[in-house]
PDB file of C-alpha atoms in Angstrom:
ATOM      1  CA  ASP A   1     -11.308 -19.134 -12.932  1.00  0.00           C
ATOM      2  CA  ALA A   2     -10.607 -16.124 -11.008  1.00  0.00           C
ATOM      3  CA  ASN A   3     -13.841 -14.334 -10.149  1.00  0.00           C
ATOM      4  CA  PRO A   4     -13.951 -11.107  -8.068  1.00  0.00           C
ATOM      5  CA  GLY A   5     -15.705 -11.319  -4.567  1.00  0.00           C
ATOM      6  CA  ARG A   6     -18.839  -9.142  -3.475  1.00  0.00           C
ATOM      7  CA  ALA A   7     -16.407  -6.708  -1.619  1.00  0.00           C
ATOM      8  CA  SER A   8     -14.389  -6.302  -4.492  1.00  0.00           C
ATOM      9  CA  ILE A   9     -17.170  -5.297  -6.832  1.00  0.00           C
ATOM     10  CA  GLU A  10     -18.751  -2.921  -4.051  1.00  0.00           C
ATOM     11  CA  ALA A  11     -15.346  -1.352  -3.938  1.00  0.00           C
ATOM     12  CA  VAL A  12     -15.380  -0.471  -7.603  1.00  0.00           C
ATOM     13  CA  LEU A  13     -18.954   0.726  -7.685  1.00  0.00           C
ATOM     14  CA  ASN A  14     -18.538   2.709  -4.433  1.00  0.00           C
ATOM     15  CA  PRO A  15     -14.749   3.831  -4.360  1.00  0.00           C
ATOM     16  CA  LEU A  16     -13.774   5.859  -1.314  1.00  0.00           C
ATOM     17  CA  GLN A  17     -13.116   9.645  -1.767  1.00  0.00           C
ATOM     18  CA  THR A  18      -9.408   9.845  -0.911  1.00  0.00           C
ATOM     19  CA  THR A  19      -6.267  12.193  -1.591  1.00  0.00           C
ATOM     20  CA  GLU A  20      -4.086   9.220  -1.299  1.00  0.00           C
ATOM     21  CA  ILE A  21      -2.518   8.372  -4.777  1.00  0.00           C
ATOM     22  CA  PHE A  22       0.558   6.720  -3.857  1.00  0.00           C
ATOM     23  CA  PHE A  23       1.074   3.203  -1.925  1.00  0.00           C
ATOM     24  CA  VAL A  24       3.868   0.725  -0.841  1.00  0.00           C
ATOM     25  CA  ALA A  25       4.079  -2.274   1.383  1.00  0.00           C
ATOM     26  CA  ASP A  26       4.343  -1.422   5.033  1.00  0.00           C
ATOM     27  CA  GLY A  27       6.139  -4.560   6.035  1.00  0.00           C
ATOM     28  CA  SER A  28       2.975  -6.234   7.979  1.00  0.00           C
ATOM     29  CA  GLY A  29       1.213  -7.388   5.148  1.00  0.00           C
ATOM     30  CA  GLY A  30      -0.464  -4.045   4.632  1.00  0.00           C
ATOM     31  CA  HIS A  31       0.195  -0.927   2.704  1.00  0.00           C
ATOM     32  CA  ALA A  32       1.366   2.588   3.575  1.00  0.00           C
ATOM     33  CA  PHE A  33      -0.789   5.167   1.681  1.00  0.00           C
ATOM     34  CA  ALA A  34       0.482   8.801   0.904  1.00  0.00           C
ATOM     35  CA  SER A  35      -0.933  11.877  -0.494  1.00  0.00           C
ATOM     36  CA  THR A  36       2.274  13.514  -1.550  1.00  0.00           C
ATOM     37  CA  ILE A  37       5.536  12.281  -3.132  1.00  0.00           C
ATOM     38  CA  ASP A  38       7.524  13.495  -0.210  1.00  0.00           C
ATOM     39  CA  GLU A  39       5.454  11.281   2.153  1.00  0.00           C
ATOM     40  CA  HIS A  40       5.596   8.419  -0.268  1.00  0.00           C
ATOM     41  CA  ASN A  41       9.457   8.689  -0.428  1.00  0.00           C
ATOM     42  CA  ARG A  42       9.539   8.406   3.431  1.00  0.00           C
ATOM     43  CA  ASN A  43       7.285   5.351   3.284  1.00  0.00           C
ATOM     44  CA  VAL A  44       9.465   3.973   0.649  1.00  0.00           C
ATOM     45  CA  ALA A  45      12.581   4.593   2.743  1.00  0.00           C
ATOM     46  CA  LYS A  46      10.853   2.699   5.764  1.00  0.00           C
ATOM     47  CA  TRP A  47      10.154  -0.329   3.371  1.00  0.00           C
ATOM     48  CA  ARG A  48      13.568  -0.668   2.157  1.00  0.00           C
ATOM     49  CA  GLN A  49      14.917  -0.485   5.793  1.00  0.00           C
ATOM     50  CA  ILE A  50      12.599  -3.433   6.460  1.00  0.00           C
ATOM     51  CA  GLU A  51      13.972  -5.282   3.452  1.00  0.00           C
ATOM     52  CA  ARG A  52      17.446  -4.734   4.530  1.00  0.00           C
ATOM     53  CA  GLN A  53      16.812  -5.965   7.961  1.00  0.00           C
ATOM     54  CA  GLN A  54      15.226  -9.060   6.755  1.00  0.00           C
ATOM     55  CA  GLN A  55      18.103  -9.820   4.151  1.00  0.00           C
ATOM     56  CA  GLU A  56      20.695  -9.409   7.123  1.00  0.00           C
ATOM     57  CA  GLY A  57      18.551 -11.430   9.767  1.00  0.00           C
TER      58      GLY A  57
END
């Protein structure tokens, strides 16, 4: 069984008010959020650079 925790239920019932609609991994185990497609594309480019560095390393 996979049941949501209390924090997950609270988040669904009381969502944050935000303009951020895009997200991508940030390379540190978190995410980079963006409000515009241009900002999102910059975040994606950063993530892809991190991926390339990890493959080369």
